[in-house]
JSON list of C-alpha atoms in Angstrom, two decimals:
[
{"chain": "S", "resi": 1, "resn": "CYS", "atom": "CA", "xyz": [0.00, 0.00, 0.00]},
{"chain": "S", "resi": 2, "resn": "ALA", "atom": "CA", "xyz": [1.31, 3.43, -0.93]},
{"chain": "S", "resi": 3, "resn": "GLN", "atom": "CA", "xyz": [0.62, 4.92, 2.49]},
{"chain": "S", "resi": 4, "resn": "ASP", "atom": "CA", "xyz": [2.32, 2.10, 4.46]},
{"chain": "S", "resi": 5, "resn": "TYR", "atom": "CA", "xyz": [5.39, 4.24, 4.93]},
{"chain": "S", "resi": 6, "resn": "ARG", "atom": "CA", "xyz": [3.38, 7.00, 6.63]},
{"chain": "S", "resi": 7, "resn": "SER", "atom": "CA", "xyz": [1.42, 4.53, 8.76]},
{"chain": "S", "resi": 8, "resn": "ASN", "atom": "CA", "xyz": [4.57, 2.71, 9.89]},
{"chain": "S", "resi": 9, "resn": "THR", "atom": "CA", "xyz": [6.27, 6.03, 10.65]},
{"chain": "S", "resi": 10, "resn": "ARG", "atom": "CA", "xyz": [3.33, 7.12, 12.82]},
{"chain": "S", "resi": 11, "resn": "LYS", "atom": "CA", "xyz": [3.33, 3.75, 14.62]},
{"chain": "S", "resi": 12, "resn": "GLY", "atom": "CA", "xyz": [7.09, 4.09, 15.06]},
{"chain": "S", "resi": 13, "resn": "ASN", "atom": "CA", "xyz": [6.63, 7.55, 16.57]},
{"chain": "S", "resi": 14, "resn": "LYS", "atom": "CA", "xyz": [4.10, 6.18, 19.04]},
{"chain": "S", "resi": 15, "resn": "VAL", "atom": "CA", "xyz": [6.38, 3.40, 20.33]},
{"chain": "S", "resi": 16, "resn": "TYR", "atom": "CA", "xyz": [9.36, 5.78, 20.26]},
{"chain": "S", "resi": 17, "resn": "ASP", "atom": "CA", "xyz": [7.43, 8.07, 22.62]},
{"chain": "S", "resi": 18, "resn": "GLU", "atom": "CA", "xyz": [6.96, 5.02, 24.86]},
{"chain": "S", "resi": 19, "resn": "LYS", "atom": "CA", "xyz": [10.78, 4.64, 24.85]},
{"chain": "S", "resi": 20, "resn": "LYS", "atom": "CA", "xyz": [10.57, 1.37, 22.90]},
{"chain": "S", "resi": 21, "resn": "TYR", "atom": "CA", "xyz": [13.40, 2.34, 20.58]},
{"chain": "S", "resi": 22, "resn": "GLY", "atom": "CA", "xyz": [14.02, -1.15, 19.16]},
{"chain": "S", "resi": 23, "resn": "ASP", "atom": "CA", "xyz": [10.35, -1.46, 18.17]},
{"chain": "S", "resi": 24, "resn": "ALA", "atom": "CA", "xyz": [10.43, 2.04, 16.70]},
{"chain": "S", "resi": 25, "resn": "GLU", "atom": "CA", "xyz": [13.53, 1.13, 14.68]},
{"chain": "S", "resi": 26, "resn": "ILE", "atom": "CA", "xyz": [11.71, -1.85, 13.15]},
{"chain": "S", "resi": 27, "resn": "LEU", "atom": "CA", "xyz": [8.71, 0.28, 12.16]},
{"chain": "S", "resi": 28, "resn": "TYR", "atom": "CA", "xyz": [10.88, 3.03, 10.67]},
{"chain": "S", "resi": 29, "resn": "ARG", "atom": "CA", "xyz": [12.78, 0.42, 8.67]},
{"chain": "S", "resi": 30, "resn": "LYS", "atom": "CA", "xyz": [9.44, -0.96, 7.42]},
{"chain": "S", "resi": 31, "resn": "ALA", "atom": "CA", "xyz": [8.44, 2.55, 6.40]},
{"chain": "S", "resi": 32, "resn": "LEU", "atom": "CA", "xyz": [11.71, 2.96, 4.50]},
{"chain": "S", "resi": 33, "resn": "ALA", "atom": "CA", "xyz": [11.19, -0.42, 2.83]},
{"chain": "S", "resi": 34, "resn": "SER", "atom": "CA", "xyz": [7.97, 1.07, 1.36]},
{"chain": "S", "resi": 35, "resn": "ASP", "atom": "CA", "xyz": [9.58, 4.42, 0.48]},
{"chain": "S", "resi": 36, "resn": "SER", "atom": "CA", "xyz": [13.33, 4.67, 0.92]},
{"chain": "S", "resi": 37, "resn": "THR", "atom": "CA", "xyz": [13.28, 8.44, 0.30]},
{"chain": "S", "resi": 38, "resn": "PHE", "atom": "CA", "xyz": [10.80, 9.35, 3.05]},
{"chain": "S", "resi": 39, "resn": "TYR", "atom": "CA", "xyz": [13.06, 11.68, 5.02]},
{"chain": "S", "resi": 40, "resn": "LYS", "atom": "CA", "xyz": [10.87, 11.74, 8.14]},
{"chain": "S", "resi": 41, "resn": "ALA", "atom": "CA", "xyz": [11.36, 7.98, 8.57]},
{"chain": "S", "resi": 42, "resn": "GLN", "atom": "CA", "xyz": [15.10, 8.39, 7.88]},
{"chain": "S", "resi": 43, "resn": "TYR", "atom": "CA", "xyz": [15.33, 11.11, 10.52]},
{"chain": "S", "resi": 44, "resn": "ASN", "atom": "CA", "xyz": [13.27, 9.19, 13.08]},
{"chain": "S", "resi": 45, "resn": "LEU", "atom": "CA", "xyz": [15.28, 6.01, 12.46]},
{"chain": "S", "resi": 46, "resn": "GLY", "atom": "CA", "xyz": [18.42, 8.06, 13.17]},
{"chain": "S", "resi": 47, "resn": "ASP", "atom": "CA", "xyz": [16.85, 9.20, 16.44]},
{"chain": "S", "resi": 48, "resn": "ALA", "atom": "CA", "xyz": [15.92, 5.63, 17.45]},
{"chain": "S", "resi": 49, "resn": "LEU", "atom": "CA", "xyz": [19.45, 4.40, 16.67]},
{"chain": "S", "resi": 50, "resn": "TYR", "atom": "CA", "xyz": [20.90, 7.29, 18.67]},
{"chain": "S", "resi": 51, "resn": "LYS", "atom": "CA", "xyz": [18.76, 6.32, 21.68]},
{"chain": "S", "resi": 52, "resn": "GLU", "atom": "CA", "xyz": [20.11, 2.78, 21.29]},
{"chain": "S", "resi": 53, "resn": "LYS", "atom": "CA", "xyz": [23.66, 4.24, 21.41]},
{"chain": "S", "resi": 54, "resn": "ARG", "atom": "CA", "xyz": [24.32, 3.10, 17.83]},
{"chain": "S", "resi": 55, "resn": "TYR", "atom": "CA", "xyz": [25.83, 6.42, 16.89]},
{"chain": "S", "resi": 56, "resn": "ASP", "atom": "CA", "xyz": [27.62, 5.46, 13.67]},
{"chain": "S", "resi": 57, "resn": "GLU", "atom": "CA", "xyz": [24.42, 4.00, 12.24]},
{"chain": "S", "resi": 58, "resn": "ALA", "atom": "CA", "xyz": [22.44, 7.06, 13.36]},
{"chain": "S", "resi": 59, "resn": "VAL", "atom": "CA", "xyz": [24.88, 9.31, 11.47]},
{"chain": "S", "resi": 60, "resn": "LYS", "atom": "CA", "xyz": [24.20, 7.35, 8.26]},
{"chain": "S", "resi": 61, "resn": "TYR", "atom": "CA", "xyz": [20.48, 8.09, 8.47]},
{"chain": "S", "resi": 62, "resn": "TYR", "atom": "CA", "xyz": [20.92, 11.74, 9.44]},
{"chain": "S", "resi": 63, "resn": "ASN", "atom": "CA", "xyz": [23.24, 12.04, 6.46]},
{"chain": "S", "resi": 64, "resn": "LYS", "atom": "CA", "xyz": [20.56, 10.54, 4.20]},
{"chain": "S", "resi": 65, "resn": "VAL", "atom": "CA", "xyz": [18.14, 13.22, 5.42]},
{"chain": "S", "resi": 66, "resn": "VAL", "atom": "CA", "xyz": [20.66, 15.97, 4.62]},
{"chain": "S", "resi": 67, "resn": "GLU", "atom": "CA", "xyz": [21.33, 14.56, 1.14]},
{"chain": "S", "resi": 68, "resn": "ASN", "atom": "CA", "xyz": [17.64, 13.96, 0.39]},
{"chain": "S", "resi": 69, "resn": "PRO", "atom": "CA", "xyz": [16.41, 16.62, -2.09]},
{"chain": "S", "resi": 70, "resn": "THR", "atom": "CA", "xyz": [12.89, 16.53, -0.61]},
{"chain": "S", "resi": 71, "resn": "THR", "atom": "CA", "xyz": [14.06, 17.45, 2.92]},
{"chain": "S", "resi": 72, "resn": "ASP", "atom": "CA", "xyz": [13.03, 20.90, 4.16]},
{"chain": "S", "resi": 73, "resn": "THR", "atom": "CA", "xyz": [15.77, 23.20, 5.50]},
{"chain": "S", "resi": 74, "resn": "GLU", "atom": "CA", "xyz": [14.63, 22.98, 9.14]},
{"chain": "S", "resi": 75, "resn": "SER", "atom": "CA", "xyz": [14.90, 19.18, 9.04]},
{"chain": "S", "resi": 76, "resn": "LYS", "atom": "CA", "xyz": [18.34, 19.47, 7.44]},
{"chain": "S", "resi": 77, "resn": "ALA", "atom": "CA", "xyz": [19.49, 21.77, 10.26]},
{"chain": "S", "resi": 78, "resn": "LYS", "atom": "CA", "xyz": [18.11, 19.33, 12.86]},
{"chain": "S", "resi": 79, "resn": "SER", "atom": "CA", "xyz": [19.79, 16.41, 11.10]},
{"chain": "S", "resi": 80, "resn": "TYR", "atom": "CA", "xyz": [23.15, 18.17, 11.12]},
{"chain": "S", "resi": 81, "resn": "TYR", "atom": "CA", "xyz": [22.61, 18.97, 14.81]},
{"chain": "S", "resi": 82, "resn": "ASN", "atom": "CA", "xyz": [21.75, 15.34, 15.63]},
{"chain": "S", "resi": 83, "resn": "MET", "atom": "CA", "xyz": [24.66, 14.16, 13.51]},
{"chain": "S", "resi": 84, "resn": "GLY", "atom": "CA", "xyz": [26.87, 16.41, 15.64]},
{"chain": "S", "resi": 85, "resn": "ASN", "atom": "CA", "xyz": [25.38, 14.90, 18.80]},
{"chain": "S", "resi": 86, "resn": "SER", "atom": "CA", "xyz": [26.04, 11.39, 17.48]},
{"chain": "S", "resi": 87, "resn": "PHE", "atom": "CA", "xyz": [29.68, 12.15, 16.68]},
{"chain": "S", "resi": 88, "resn": "LEU", "atom": "CA", "xyz": [30.15, 13.96, 20.00]},
{"chain": "S", "resi": 89, "resn": "GLN", "atom": "CA", "xyz": [28.62, 11.18, 22.09]},
{"chain": "S", "resi": 90, "resn": "SER", "atom": "CA", "xyz": [30.59, 8.53, 20.22]},
{"chain": "S", "resi": 91, "resn": "GLY", "atom": "CA", "xyz": [33.80, 10.46, 20.90]},
{"chain": "S", "resi": 92, "resn": "LEU", "atom": "CA", "xyz": [32.92, 10.92, 24.58]},
{"chain": "S", "resi": 93, "resn": "ASP", "atom": "CA", "xyz": [32.06, 7.25, 25.02]},
{"chain": "S", "resi": 94, "resn": "ASN", "atom": "CA", "xyz": [35.30, 6.11, 23.36]},
{"chain": "S", "resi": 95, "resn": "ARG", "atom": "CA", "xyz": [37.91, 8.67, 24.41]},
{"chain": "S", "resi": 96, "resn": "THR", "atom": "CA", "xyz": [40.70, 6.11, 24.39]},
{"chain": "S", "resi": 97, "resn": "ASP", "atom": "CA", "xyz": [39.84, 5.03, 20.85]},
{"chain": "S", "resi": 98, "resn": "PRO", "atom": "CA", "xyz": [42.19, 6.47, 18.22]},
{"chain": "S", "resi": 99, "resn": "THR", "atom": "CA", "xyz": [39.15, 7.68, 16.23]},
{"chain": "S", "resi": 100, "resn": "ALA", "atom": "CA", "xyz": [37.79, 9.82, 19.10]},
{"chain": "S", "resi": 101, "resn": "MET", "atom": "CA", "xyz": [39.60, 12.95, 17.94]},
{"chain": "S", "resi": 102, "resn": "GLU", "atom": "CA", "xyz": [38.14, 12.49, 14.45]},
{"chain": "S", "resi": 103, "resn": "LYS", "atom": "CA", "xyz": [34.66, 12.10, 15.98]},
{"chain": "S", "resi": 104, "resn": "PHE", "atom": "CA", "xyz": [35.05, 15.46, 17.77]},
{"chain": "S", "resi": 105, "resn": "LYS", "atom": "CA", "xyz": [36.18, 17.10, 14.51]},
{"chain": "S", "resi": 106, "resn": "ASN", "atom": "CA", "xyz": [33.15, 15.64, 12.72]},
{"chain": "S", "resi": 107, "resn": "ALA", "atom": "CA", "xyz": [30.87, 16.88, 15.51]},
{"chain": "S", "resi": 108, "resn": "ILE", "atom": "CA", "xyz": [32.30, 20.39, 15.12]},
{"chain": "S", "resi": 109, "resn": "SER", "atom": "CA", "xyz": [31.73, 20.29, 11.37]},
{"chain": "S", "resi": 110, "resn": "SER", "atom": "CA", "xyz": [28.15, 19.03, 11.82]},
{"chain": "S", "resi": 111, "resn": "TYR", "atom": "CA", "xyz": [27.26, 21.76, 14.32]},
{"chain": "S", "resi": 112, "resn": "GLN", "atom": "CA", "xyz": [28.77, 24.36, 11.99]},
{"chain": "S", "resi": 113, "resn": "ASN", "atom": "CA", "xyz": [26.62, 23.05, 9.13]},
{"chain": "S", "resi": 114, "resn": "SER", "atom": "CA", "xyz": [23.55, 23.19, 11.36]},
{"chain": "S", "resi": 115, "resn": "LEU", "atom": "CA", "xyz": [24.34, 26.79, 12.33]},
{"chain": "S", "resi": 116, "resn": "LYS", "atom": "CA", "xyz": [24.79, 27.80, 8.68]},
{"chain": "S", "resi": 117, "resn": "ILE", "atom": "CA", "xyz": [21.13, 26.88, 8.18]},
{"chain": "S", "resi": 118, "resn": "ASN", "atom": "CA", "xyz": [19.85, 28.01, 11.58]},
{"chain": "S", "resi": 119, "resn": "PRO", "atom": "CA", "xyz": [22.30, 30.55, 13.08]},
{"chain": "S", "resi": 120, "resn": "LYS", "atom": "CA", "xyz": [20.05, 31.24, 16.08]},
{"chain": "S", "resi": 121, "resn": "ASP", "atom": "CA", "xyz": [20.13, 27.67, 17.44]},
{"chain": "S", "resi": 122, "resn": "ASP", "atom": "CA", "xyz": [21.56, 28.13, 20.94]},
{"chain": "S", "resi": 123, "resn": "ASN", "atom": "CA", "xyz": [21.84, 24.37, 21.54]},
{"chain": "S", "resi": 124, "resn": "ALA", "atom": "CA", "xyz": [23.98, 23.98, 18.42]},
{"chain": "S", "resi": 125, "resn": "LYS", "atom": "CA", "xyz": [26.15, 26.92, 19.53]},
{"chain": "S", "resi": 126, "resn": "TYR", "atom": "CA", "xyz": [26.62, 25.42, 22.98]},
{"chain": "S", "resi": 127, "resn": "ASN", "atom": "CA", "xyz": [27.38, 21.92, 21.63]},
{"chain": "S", "resi": 128, "resn": "LEU", "atom": "CA", "xyz": [29.80, 23.37, 19.07]},
{"chain": "S", "resi": 129, "resn": "SER", "atom": "CA", "xyz": [31.66, 25.10, 21.89]},
{"chain": "S", "resi": 130, "resn": "TYR", "atom": "CA", "xyz": [31.64, 21.92, 23.97]},
{"chain": "S", "resi": 131, "resn": "ALA", "atom": "CA", "xyz": [32.91, 19.77, 21.07]},
{"chain": "S", "resi": 132, "resn": "ARG", "atom": "CA", "xyz": [35.74, 22.25, 20.47]},
{"chain": "S", "resi": 133, "resn": "LYS", "atom": "CA", "xyz": [36.62, 22.08, 24.17]},
{"chain": "S", "resi": 134, "resn": "MET", "atom": "CA", "xyz": [36.68, 18.25, 24.09]},
{"chain": "S", "resi": 135, "resn": "LEU", "atom": "CA", "xyz": [38.87, 18.28, 20.96]},
{"chain": "S", "resi": 136, "resn": "GLN", "atom": "CA", "xyz": [41.25, 20.76, 22.58]},
{"chain": "S", "resi": 137, "resn": "GLN", "atom": "CA", "xyz": [41.46, 18.65, 25.76]},
{"chain": "S", "resi": 138, "resn": "MET", "atom": "CA", "xyz": [42.19, 15.54, 23.73]},
{"chain": "S", "resi": 139, "resn": "GLN", "atom": "CA", "xyz": [44.89, 17.34, 21.74]},
{"chain": "S", "resi": 140, "resn": "GLN", "atom": "CA", "xyz": [46.47, 18.59, 24.98]},
{"chain": "S", "resi": 141, "resn": "GLN", "atom": "CA", "xyz": [46.38, 15.09, 26.48]},
{"chain": "S", "resi": 142, "resn": "ASN", "atom": "CA", "xyz": [47.99, 13.66, 23.36]},
{"chain": "S", "resi": 143, "resn": "GLN", "atom": "CA", "xyz": [50.67, 16.36, 23.48]},
{"chain": "S", "resi": 144, "resn": "GLN", "atom": "CA", "xyz": [51.32, 15.60, 27.17]},
{"chain": "S", "resi": 145, "resn": "GLN", "atom": "CA", "xyz": [51.56, 11.90, 26.40]},
{"chain": "S", "resi": 146, "resn": "ASP", "atom": "CA", "xyz": [53.96, 12.61, 23.52]},
{"chain": "S", "resi": 147, "resn": "ASN", "atom": "CA", "xyz": [56.07, 14.82, 25.79]},
{"chain": "S", "resi": 148, "resn": "GLN", "atom": "CA", "xyz": [56.06, 12.15, 28.51]},
{"chain": "S", "resi": 149, "resn": "GLN", "atom": "CA", "xyz": [57.11, 9.50, 25.99]},
{"chain": "S", "resi": 150, "resn": "GLN", "atom": "CA", "xyz": [59.93, 11.76, 24.78]},
{"chain": "S", "resi": 151, "resn": "ASP", "atom": "CA", "xyz": [61.05, 12.40, 28.36]},
{"chain": "S", "resi": 152, "resn": "ASN", "atom": "CA", "xyz": [60.93, 8.67, 29.10]},
{"chain": "S", "resi": 153, "resn": "GLN", "atom": "CA", "xyz": [62.92, 7.90, 25.95]},
{"chain": "S", "resi": 154, "resn": "GLN", "atom": "CA", "xyz": [65.52, 10.54, 26.81]},
{"chain": "S", "resi": 155, "resn": "GLN", "atom": "CA", "xyz": [65.82, 9.16, 30.35]},
{"chain": "S", "resi": 156, "resn": "GLN", "atom": "CA", "xyz": [66.13, 5.63, 29.00]},
{"chain": "S", "resi": 157, "resn": "ASN", "atom": "CA", "xyz": [68.84, 6.76, 26.56]},
{"chain": "S", "resi": 158, "resn": "LYS", "atom": "CA", "xyz": [70.69, 8.51, 29.40]},
{"chain": "S", "resi": 159, "resn": "ASN", "atom": "CA", "xyz": [70.38, 5.42, 31.61]},
{"chain": "S", "resi": 160, "resn": "ASN", "atom": "CA", "xyz": [71.66, 3.22, 28.77]},
{"chain": "S", "resi": 161, "resn": "LYS", "atom": "CA", "xyz": [74.65, 5.54, 28.24]},
{"chain": "S", "resi": 162, "resn": "ASP", "atom": "CA", "xyz": [75.37, 5.64, 31.98]},
{"chain": "S", "resi": 163, "resn": "ASN", "atom": "CA", "xyz": [75.20, 1.84, 32.13]},
{"chain": "S", "resi": 164, "resn": "LYS", "atom": "CA", "xyz": [77.45, 1.55, 29.10]},
{"chain": "S", "resi": 165, "resn": "ASP", "atom": "CA", "xyz": [79.95, 3.96, 30.66]},
{"chain": "S", "resi": 166, "resn": "LYS", "atom": "CA", "xyz": [79.83, 1.99, 33.94]},
{"chain": "S", "resi": 167, "resn": "ASN", "atom": "CA", "xyz": [80.33, -1.28, 32.08]},
{"chain": "S", "resi": 168, "resn": "GLU", "atom": "CA", "xyz": [83.26, 0.13, 30.14]},
{"chain": "S", "resi": 169, "resn": "GLN", "atom": "CA", "xyz": [84.84, 1.42, 33.34]},
{"chain": "S", "resi": 170, "resn": "GLN", "atom": "CA", "xyz": [84.20, -1.91, 35.05]},
{"chain": "S", "resi": 171, "resn": "ASN", "atom": "CA", "xyz": [85.85, -3.72, 32.12]},
{"chain": "S", "resi": 172, "resn": "LYS", "atom": "CA", "xyz": [88.86, -1.41, 32.33]},
{"chain": "S", "resi": 173, "resn": "ASP", "atom": "CA", "xyz": [89.09, -1.96, 36.07]},
{"chain": "S", "resi": 174, "resn": "ASN", "atom": "CA", "xyz": [88.83, -5.73, 35.58]},
{"chain": "S", "resi": 175, "resn": "GLN", "atom": "CA", "xyz": [91.50, -5.67, 32.89]},
{"chain": "S", "resi": 176, "resn": "GLN", "atom": "CA", "xyz": [93.79, -3.62, 35.12]},
{"chain": "S", "resi": 177, "resn": "GLN", "atom": "CA", "xyz": [93.17, -5.97, 38.02]},
{"chain": "S", "resi": 178, "resn": "ASN", "atom": "CA", "xyz": [93.91, -8.99, 35.80]},
{"chain": "S", "resi": 179, "resn": "GLN", "atom": "CA", "xyz": [97.12, -7.36, 34.60]},
{"chain": "S", "resi": 180, "resn": "ASN", "atom": "CA", "xyz": [98.13, -6.61, 38.18]},
{"chain": "S", "resi": 181, "resn": "GLN", "atom": "CA", "xyz": [97.42, -10.22, 39.20]},
{"chain": "S", "resi": 182, "resn": "GLN", "atom": "CA", "xyz": [99.43, -11.53, 36.26]},
{"chain": "S", "resi": 183, "resn": "GLN", "atom": "CA", "xyz": [102.35, -9.30, 37.17]},
{"chain": "S", "resi": 184, "resn": "GLU", "atom": "CA", "xyz": [102.18, -10.47, 40.79]},
{"chain": "S", "resi": 185, "resn": "GLN", "atom": "CA", "xyz": [102.16, -14.12, 39.68]},
{"chain": "S", "resi": 186, "resn": "GLN", "atom": "CA", "xyz": [105.13, -13.52, 37.40]},
{"chain": "S", "resi": 187, "resn": "GLN", "atom": "CA", "xyz": [107.08, -11.95, 40.23]},
{"chain": "S", "resi": 188, "resn": "ASN", "atom": "CA", "xyz": [106.39, -14.94, 42.47]}
]
């Protein structure tokens, strides 16, 4: 039926409001199976995936909304905003992951895109500022770790040189002692 996609989207919205995000996801996917270009189902599926902490998947659907030629500008701004939230949350949840810094950069870019469409969005402004702060903290931590590694390497090199110098001196002392013992034995 041609209207299945709207019906499934409405049903999905109802169970989403009941915090049944897995059920909502299924209904939004059914709606998209009927009409893969229905941006409201794409957007809502992104929201359901976000609530399920499946941030990378959510980004894919928000991106589909942004790229969809039928999407209105307000929905595009909201999609960029939610894309930013997905990247930001993914970066926060996985700070030790090497991709976390890239997630913060993507969040910043998404919030900037949202603000290009809706410059008065205070939430996007705040989250943009927060994402920049998180990126800066991560860069500082990485710099501190790099500096610590350099310091450790320099200390290790110094210790190795000191040990080498000690070993060389010990060898010289041992050689001298052996020579002295040989001379003593020859004299006896």
